[in-house]
Amino acid sequence: MTSATTLLLARHGQTVWHAENRYAGVSDVGLSDTGRAQAEALGRWAAAHPVDAVWTSPLSRAIATAEPACRALGLTPRREADLRECDFGVVEGRTLAEFEKENPEAARAFRTDPVAHPFPGAEDPRTAAARGTAALRRIAAAHPDERVLVVAHNTLLRLVLCSLLHIPVTEYRRVFPRLHNAAVSEIRITGDDSALLSLNVPCEP
């Protein structure tokens, strides 16, 4: 019988840039006070639910978000480089509105199809989707019949959800407008099959 792994996907807590909706991408931006509170809430949630392992992106905001859960569970987090956020090129540290004032044509093309027209200098979203999907499949294979908390990033996880659920990645902004900070989305991987069990479940009321 094929084993099934449940992945509990969580976006990291809010950062000082996200309060203004700035793209953080591969920039190593720390959590805000709100983000640290969200991380603690995720830790309390993890303590009340079965979790067998914790994996994170190598970026500090993901590691810090996972720390309260690891502390509550007595687990050591494992880092996966391919869970890092997409590189947003020239938009790193900026808002889409700021970029649009500078280059309205490129911003319009991005809004129309963010995969065919990523920001200048950005990582190809298809490449990010492939590496993120491969990372989650490796994690699932390493934890058969277990529940694994995975702390990563908004755009990467939306691209990966599309890939795993056979949704065209060009639709990631429309189908998954946003993953909330430190909320949990549950996906089950059974062999080559994937099923979304919940989306954006808050850790606390």
PDB file of C-alpha atoms in Angstrom:
ATOM      1  CA  MET A   1       0.000   0.000   0.000  1.00  0.00           C
ATOM      2  CA  THR A   2       1.328   3.439  -0.954  1.00  0.00           C
ATOM      3  CA  SER A   3       2.198   5.638   2.015  1.00  0.00           C
ATOM      4  CA  ALA A   4       0.683   9.094   2.428  1.00  0.00           C
ATOM      5  CA  THR A   5       2.423  12.119   3.900  1.00  0.00           C
ATOM      6  CA  THR A   6       0.563  15.145   5.216  1.00  0.00           C
ATOM      7  CA  LEU A   7       2.387  18.416   4.691  1.00  0.00           C
ATOM      8  CA  LEU A   8       1.308  21.348   6.861  1.00  0.00           C
ATOM      9  CA  LEU A   9       2.394  24.321   4.788  1.00  0.00           C
ATOM     10  CA  ALA A  10       2.849  27.618   6.611  1.00  0.00           C
ATOM     11  CA  ARG A  11       3.957  30.951   5.272  1.00  0.00           C
ATOM     12  CA  HIS A  12       6.401  32.698   7.607  1.00  0.00           C
ATOM     13  CA  GLY A  13       5.226  35.479   9.909  1.00  0.00           C
ATOM     14  CA  GLN A  14       4.948  39.100   8.852  1.00  0.00           C
ATOM     15  CA  THR A  15       8.203  40.983   8.238  1.00  0.00           C
ATOM     16  CA  VAL A  16       8.983  44.671   8.469  1.00  0.00           C
ATOM     17  CA  TRP A  17       8.648  44.855   4.671  1.00  0.00           C
ATOM     18  CA  HIS A  18       5.379  42.970   4.368  1.00  0.00           C
ATOM     19  CA  ALA A  19       3.523  45.506   6.495  1.00  0.00           C
ATOM     20  CA  GLU A  20       3.888  47.794   3.445  1.00  0.00           C
ATOM     21  CA  ASN A  21       3.426  44.910   0.977  1.00  0.00           C
ATOM     22  CA  ARG A  22       7.040  45.091  -0.206  1.00  0.00           C
ATOM     23  CA  TYR A  23       8.503  42.126  -2.044  1.00  0.00           C
ATOM     24  CA  ALA A  24      11.068  40.408   0.201  1.00  0.00           C
ATOM     25  CA  GLY A  25      12.026  37.549  -2.097  1.00  0.00           C
ATOM     26  CA  VAL A  26      15.549  36.322  -1.412  1.00  0.00           C
ATOM     27  CA  SER A  27      16.355  39.370   0.741  1.00  0.00           C
ATOM     28  CA  ASP A  28      16.872  38.144   4.311  1.00  0.00           C
ATOM     29  CA  VAL A  29      14.370  40.361   6.101  1.00  0.00           C
ATOM     30  CA  GLY A  30      13.558  39.749   9.764  1.00  0.00           C
ATOM     31  CA  LEU A  31      10.159  39.328  11.410  1.00  0.00           C
ATOM     32  CA  SER A  32       8.257  42.301  12.778  1.00  0.00           C
ATOM     33  CA  ASP A  33       6.717  42.263  16.258  1.00  0.00           C
ATOM     34  CA  THR A  34       3.497  41.091  14.607  1.00  0.00           C
ATOM     35  CA  GLY A  35       5.416  38.346  12.820  1.00  0.00           C
ATOM     36  CA  ARG A  36       6.973  37.121  16.046  1.00  0.00           C
ATOM     37  CA  ALA A  37       3.527  36.973  17.652  1.00  0.00           C
ATOM     38  CA  GLN A  38       2.280  34.988  14.651  1.00  0.00           C
ATOM     39  CA  ALA A  39       5.207  32.580  15.048  1.00  0.00           C
ATOM     40  CA  GLU A  40       4.286  32.022  18.688  1.00  0.00           C
ATOM     41  CA  ALA A  41       0.685  31.323  17.644  1.00  0.00           C
ATOM     42  CA  LEU A  42       1.927  28.761  15.132  1.00  0.00           C
ATOM     43  CA  GLY A  43       3.963  27.177  17.917  1.00  0.00           C
ATOM     44  CA  ARG A  44       0.872  26.839  20.096  1.00  0.00           C
ATOM     45  CA  TRP A  45      -1.029  25.350  17.167  1.00  0.00           C
ATOM     46  CA  ALA A  46       1.738  22.815  16.514  1.00  0.00           C
ATOM     47  CA  ALA A  47       1.791  21.806  20.182  1.00  0.00           C
ATOM     48  CA  ALA A  48      -1.916  20.945  19.950  1.00  0.00           C
ATOM     49  CA  HIS A  49      -1.701  18.968  16.689  1.00  0.00           C
ATOM     50  CA  PRO A  50       0.281  15.895  15.635  1.00  0.00           C
ATOM     51  CA  VAL A  51       3.530  16.995  13.980  1.00  0.00           C
ATOM     52  CA  ASP A  52       6.391  14.566  13.402  1.00  0.00           C
ATOM     53  CA  ALA A  53       8.988  16.793  11.749  1.00  0.00           C
ATOM     54  CA  VAL A  54       9.670  20.425  10.826  1.00  0.00           C
ATOM     55  CA  TRP A  55      11.327  21.695   7.662  1.00  0.00           C
ATOM     56  CA  THR A  56      12.034  25.319   6.748  1.00  0.00           C
ATOM     57  CA  SER A  57      13.376  27.565   4.065  1.00  0.00           C
ATOM     58  CA  PRO A  58      16.954  28.725   4.783  1.00  0.00           C
ATOM     59  CA  LEU A  59      15.837  32.363   5.091  1.00  0.00           C
ATOM     60  CA  SER A  60      15.812  33.732   8.636  1.00  0.00           C
ATOM     61  CA  ARG A  61      12.156  34.794   8.602  1.00  0.00           C
ATOM     62  CA  ALA A  62      11.093  31.181   7.974  1.00  0.00           C
ATOM     63  CA  ILE A  63      13.527  29.772  10.535  1.00  0.00           C
ATOM     64  CA  ALA A  64      12.326  32.249  13.184  1.00  0.00           C
ATOM     65  CA  THR A  65       8.692  31.417  12.415  1.00  0.00           C
ATOM     66  CA  ALA A  66       9.337  27.699  12.907  1.00  0.00           C
ATOM     67  CA  GLU A  67      11.338  28.132  16.138  1.00  0.00           C
ATOM     68  CA  PRO A  68       8.398  28.276  18.606  1.00  0.00           C
ATOM     69  CA  ALA A  69       6.875  25.149  17.044  1.00  0.00           C
ATOM     70  CA  CYS A  70      10.183  23.290  17.261  1.00  0.00           C
ATOM     71  CA  ARG A  71      10.562  24.380  20.882  1.00  0.00           C
ATOM     72  CA  ALA A  72       7.050  23.209  21.750  1.00  0.00           C
ATOM     73  CA  LEU A  73       7.498  19.887  19.968  1.00  0.00           C
ATOM     74  CA  GLY A  74      11.076  19.184  20.999  1.00  0.00           C
ATOM     75  CA  LEU A  75      12.088  18.874  17.351  1.00  0.00           C
ATOM     76  CA  THR A  76      15.143  20.093  15.468  1.00  0.00           C
ATOM     77  CA  PRO A  77      14.183  21.894  12.239  1.00  0.00           C
ATOM     78  CA  ARG A  78      15.703  20.745   8.977  1.00  0.00           C
ATOM     79  CA  ARG A  79      16.479  23.291   6.280  1.00  0.00           C
ATOM     80  CA  GLU A  80      15.879  22.855   2.570  1.00  0.00           C
ATOM     81  CA  ALA A  81      17.539  25.356   0.226  1.00  0.00           C
ATOM     82  CA  ASP A  82      14.948  24.783  -2.490  1.00  0.00           C
ATOM     83  CA  LEU A  83      12.200  26.110  -0.200  1.00  0.00           C
ATOM     84  CA  ARG A  84      13.631  29.650  -0.444  1.00  0.00           C
ATOM     85  CA  GLU A  85      11.395  32.363  -1.849  1.00  0.00           C
ATOM     86  CA  CYS A  86      11.547  33.410  -5.493  1.00  0.00           C
ATOM     87  CA  ASP A  87      14.045  36.094  -6.427  1.00  0.00           C
ATOM     88  CA  PHE A  88      11.957  39.089  -7.528  1.00  0.00           C
ATOM     89  CA  GLY A  89      14.767  40.885  -9.331  1.00  0.00           C
ATOM     90  CA  VAL A  90      14.408  44.666  -9.555  1.00  0.00           C
ATOM     91  CA  VAL A  91      11.291  44.606  -7.339  1.00  0.00           C
ATOM     92  CA  GLU A  92      13.095  43.242  -4.244  1.00  0.00           C
ATOM     93  CA  GLY A  93      12.343  45.643  -1.398  1.00  0.00           C
ATOM     94  CA  ARG A  94       9.765  47.562  -3.416  1.00  0.00           C
ATOM     95  CA  THR A  95       6.005  47.502  -3.862  1.00  0.00           C
ATOM     96  CA  LEU A  96       4.235  46.694  -7.096  1.00  0.00           C
ATOM     97  CA  ALA A  97       2.777  50.220  -7.073  1.00  0.00           C
ATOM     98  CA  GLU A  98       6.270  51.730  -6.904  1.00  0.00           C
ATOM     99  CA  PHE A  99       7.445  49.559  -9.786  1.00  0.00           C
ATOM    100  CA  GLU A 100       4.338  50.428 -11.796  1.00  0.00           C
ATOM    101  CA  LYS A 101       5.127  54.149 -11.597  1.00  0.00           C
ATOM    102  CA  GLU A 102       8.587  53.462 -13.012  1.00  0.00           C
ATOM    103  CA  ASN A 103       7.651  50.866 -15.618  1.00  0.00           C
ATOM    104  CA  PRO A 104       3.881  50.705 -16.210  1.00  0.00           C
ATOM    105  CA  GLU A 105       4.191  48.452 -19.256  1.00  0.00           C
ATOM    106  CA  ALA A 106       6.188  45.775 -17.402  1.00  0.00           C
ATOM    107  CA  ALA A 107       3.836  45.981 -14.413  1.00  0.00           C
ATOM    108  CA  ARG A 108       0.830  45.569 -16.711  1.00  0.00           C
ATOM    109  CA  ALA A 109       2.423  42.535 -18.379  1.00  0.00           C
ATOM    110  CA  PHE A 110       3.139  40.993 -14.966  1.00  0.00           C
ATOM    111  CA  ARG A 111      -0.461  41.460 -13.845  1.00  0.00           C
ATOM    112  CA  THR A 112      -1.669  39.851 -17.096  1.00  0.00           C
ATOM    113  CA  ASP A 113       0.628  36.810 -16.892  1.00  0.00           C
ATOM    114  CA  PRO A 114       3.184  36.740 -14.051  1.00  0.00           C
ATOM    115  CA  VAL A 115       4.815  33.593 -15.392  1.00  0.00           C
ATOM    116  CA  ALA A 116       5.314  34.715 -18.985  1.00  0.00           C
ATOM    117  CA  HIS A 117       6.295  38.212 -17.821  1.00  0.00           C
ATOM    118  CA  PRO A 118       8.125  38.045 -14.464  1.00  0.00           C
ATOM    119  CA  PHE A 119       9.823  41.156 -13.107  1.00  0.00           C
ATOM    120  CA  PRO A 120      13.115  42.105 -14.795  1.00  0.00           C
ATOM    121  CA  GLY A 121      15.953  40.094 -13.293  1.00  0.00           C
ATOM    122  CA  ALA A 122      13.571  37.780 -11.420  1.00  0.00           C
ATOM    123  CA  GLU A 123      13.729  34.000 -11.197  1.00  0.00           C
ATOM    124  CA  ASP A 124      11.605  32.208 -13.775  1.00  0.00           C
ATOM    125  CA  PRO A 125       8.449  31.196 -11.844  1.00  0.00           C
ATOM    126  CA  ARG A 126       8.417  27.855 -13.660  1.00  0.00           C
ATOM    127  CA  THR A 127      11.902  27.139 -12.323  1.00  0.00           C
ATOM    128  CA  ALA A 128      10.800  28.111  -8.812  1.00  0.00           C
ATOM    129  CA  ALA A 129       7.712  25.898  -9.075  1.00  0.00           C
ATOM    130  CA  ALA A 130       9.827  22.940 -10.187  1.00  0.00           C
ATOM    131  CA  ARG A 131      12.425  23.265  -7.428  1.00  0.00           C
ATOM    132  CA  GLY A 132       9.799  23.845  -4.726  1.00  0.00           C
ATOM    133  CA  THR A 133       7.688  20.913  -5.882  1.00  0.00           C
ATOM    134  CA  ALA A 134      10.717  18.631  -5.999  1.00  0.00           C
ATOM    135  CA  ALA A 135      11.638  19.739  -2.465  1.00  0.00           C
ATOM    136  CA  LEU A 136       8.197  18.904  -1.080  1.00  0.00           C
ATOM    137  CA  ARG A 137       8.218  15.538  -2.807  1.00  0.00           C
ATOM    138  CA  ARG A 138      11.622  14.769  -1.265  1.00  0.00           C
ATOM    139  CA  ILE A 139      10.319  15.752   2.159  1.00  0.00           C
ATOM    140  CA  ALA A 140       7.215  13.602   1.695  1.00  0.00           C
ATOM    141  CA  ALA A 141       9.351  10.639   0.646  1.00  0.00           C
ATOM    142  CA  ALA A 142      11.515  11.061   3.765  1.00  0.00           C
ATOM    143  CA  HIS A 143       8.462  11.008   6.072  1.00  0.00           C
ATOM    144  CA  PRO A 144       6.053   8.284   4.926  1.00  0.00           C
ATOM    145  CA  ASP A 145       2.752   8.273   6.828  1.00  0.00           C
ATOM    146  CA  GLU A 146       3.862  11.262   8.932  1.00  0.00           C
ATOM    147  CA  ARG A 147       2.735  14.866   9.401  1.00  0.00           C
ATOM    148  CA  VAL A 148       5.357  17.469   8.544  1.00  0.00           C
ATOM    149  CA  LEU A 149       5.266  21.214   9.205  1.00  0.00           C
ATOM    150  CA  VAL A 150       6.908  23.104   6.336  1.00  0.00           C
ATOM    151  CA  VAL A 151       7.575  26.832   6.797  1.00  0.00           C
ATOM    152  CA  ALA A 152       8.299  28.666   3.571  1.00  0.00           C
ATOM    153  CA  HIS A 153       7.051  31.599   1.488  1.00  0.00           C
ATOM    154  CA  ASN A 154       3.974  33.088  -0.149  1.00  0.00           C
ATOM    155  CA  THR A 155       4.828  33.040  -3.853  1.00  0.00           C
ATOM    156  CA  LEU A 156       6.837  29.819  -3.777  1.00  0.00           C
ATOM    157  CA  LEU A 157       4.089  27.910  -1.967  1.00  0.00           C
ATOM    158  CA  ARG A 158       1.385  29.224  -4.310  1.00  0.00           C
ATOM    159  CA  LEU A 159       3.400  28.113  -7.327  1.00  0.00           C
ATOM    160  CA  VAL A 160       3.994  24.703  -5.738  1.00  0.00           C
ATOM    161  CA  LEU A 161       0.319  24.261  -4.869  1.00  0.00           C
ATOM    162  CA  CYS A 162      -0.550  24.889  -8.503  1.00  0.00           C
ATOM    163  CA  SER A 163       2.054  22.384  -9.636  1.00  0.00           C
ATOM    164  CA  LEU A 164       0.976  19.665  -7.203  1.00  0.00           C
ATOM    165  CA  LEU A 165      -2.732  20.170  -7.957  1.00  0.00           C
ATOM    166  CA  HIS A 166      -2.260  20.292 -11.753  1.00  0.00           C
ATOM    167  CA  ILE A 167      -3.360  23.931 -11.985  1.00  0.00           C
ATOM    168  CA  PRO A 168      -1.491  26.002 -14.611  1.00  0.00           C
ATOM    169  CA  VAL A 169       1.181  27.966 -12.746  1.00  0.00           C
ATOM    170  CA  THR A 170       0.214  31.068 -14.743  1.00  0.00           C
ATOM    171  CA  GLU A 171      -2.941  31.120 -12.584  1.00  0.00           C
ATOM    172  CA  TYR A 172      -1.198  31.182  -9.205  1.00  0.00           C
ATOM    173  CA  ARG A 173      -2.084  34.801  -8.400  1.00  0.00           C
ATOM    174  CA  ARG A 174      -5.733  34.305  -9.353  1.00  0.00           C
ATOM    175  CA  VAL A 175      -6.378  30.870  -7.823  1.00  0.00           C
ATOM    176  CA  PHE A 176      -4.345  31.520  -4.657  1.00  0.00           C
ATOM    177  CA  PRO A 177      -4.448  35.303  -4.140  1.00  0.00           C
ATOM    178  CA  ARG A 178      -2.564  35.072  -0.872  1.00  0.00           C
ATOM    179  CA  LEU A 179      -1.369  32.693   1.793  1.00  0.00           C
ATOM    180  CA  HIS A 180      -1.830  34.373   5.167  1.00  0.00           C
ATOM    181  CA  ASN A 181       1.166  34.777   7.445  1.00  0.00           C
ATOM    182  CA  ALA A 182       1.602  31.765   9.768  1.00  0.00           C
ATOM    183  CA  ALA A 183      -1.696  30.207   8.666  1.00  0.00           C
ATOM    184  CA  VAL A 184      -1.654  26.496   7.808  1.00  0.00           C
ATOM    185  CA  SER A 185      -2.612  24.844   4.523  1.00  0.00           C
ATOM    186  CA  GLU A 186      -2.770  21.054   4.583  1.00  0.00           C
ATOM    187  CA  ILE A 187      -1.872  18.920   1.594  1.00  0.00           C
ATOM    188  CA  ARG A 188      -1.615  15.133   1.368  1.00  0.00           C
ATOM    189  CA  ILE A 189       0.890  13.504  -0.975  1.00  0.00           C
ATOM    190  CA  THR A 190       0.313   9.860  -1.860  1.00  0.00           C
ATOM    191  CA  GLY A 191       2.775   8.642  -4.454  1.00  0.00           C
ATOM    192  CA  ASP A 192       2.319  10.888  -7.480  1.00  0.00           C
ATOM    193  CA  ASP A 193      -1.081  12.132  -6.278  1.00  0.00           C
ATOM    194  CA  SER A 194      -1.741  15.249  -4.210  1.00  0.00           C
ATOM    195  CA  ALA A 195      -4.871  16.503  -2.473  1.00  0.00           C
ATOM    196  CA  LEU A 196      -5.512  19.882  -0.842  1.00  0.00           C
ATOM    197  CA  LEU A 197      -7.246  19.277   2.494  1.00  0.00           C
ATOM    198  CA  SER A 198      -7.386  22.837   3.849  1.00  0.00           C
ATOM    199  CA  LEU A 199      -6.229  26.333   2.967  1.00  0.00           C
ATOM    200  CA  ASN A 200      -5.239  29.343   5.103  1.00  0.00           C
ATOM    201  CA  VAL A 201      -6.451  27.907   8.414  1.00  0.00           C
ATOM    202  CA  PRO A 202      -5.600  30.423  11.155  1.00  0.00           C
ATOM    203  CA  CYS A 203      -3.611  29.170  14.116  1.00  0.00           C
ATOM    204  CA  GLU A 204      -5.798  31.078  16.553  1.00  0.00           C
ATOM    205  CA  PRO A 205      -9.339  32.487  16.307  1.00  0.00           C
TER     206      PRO A 205
END
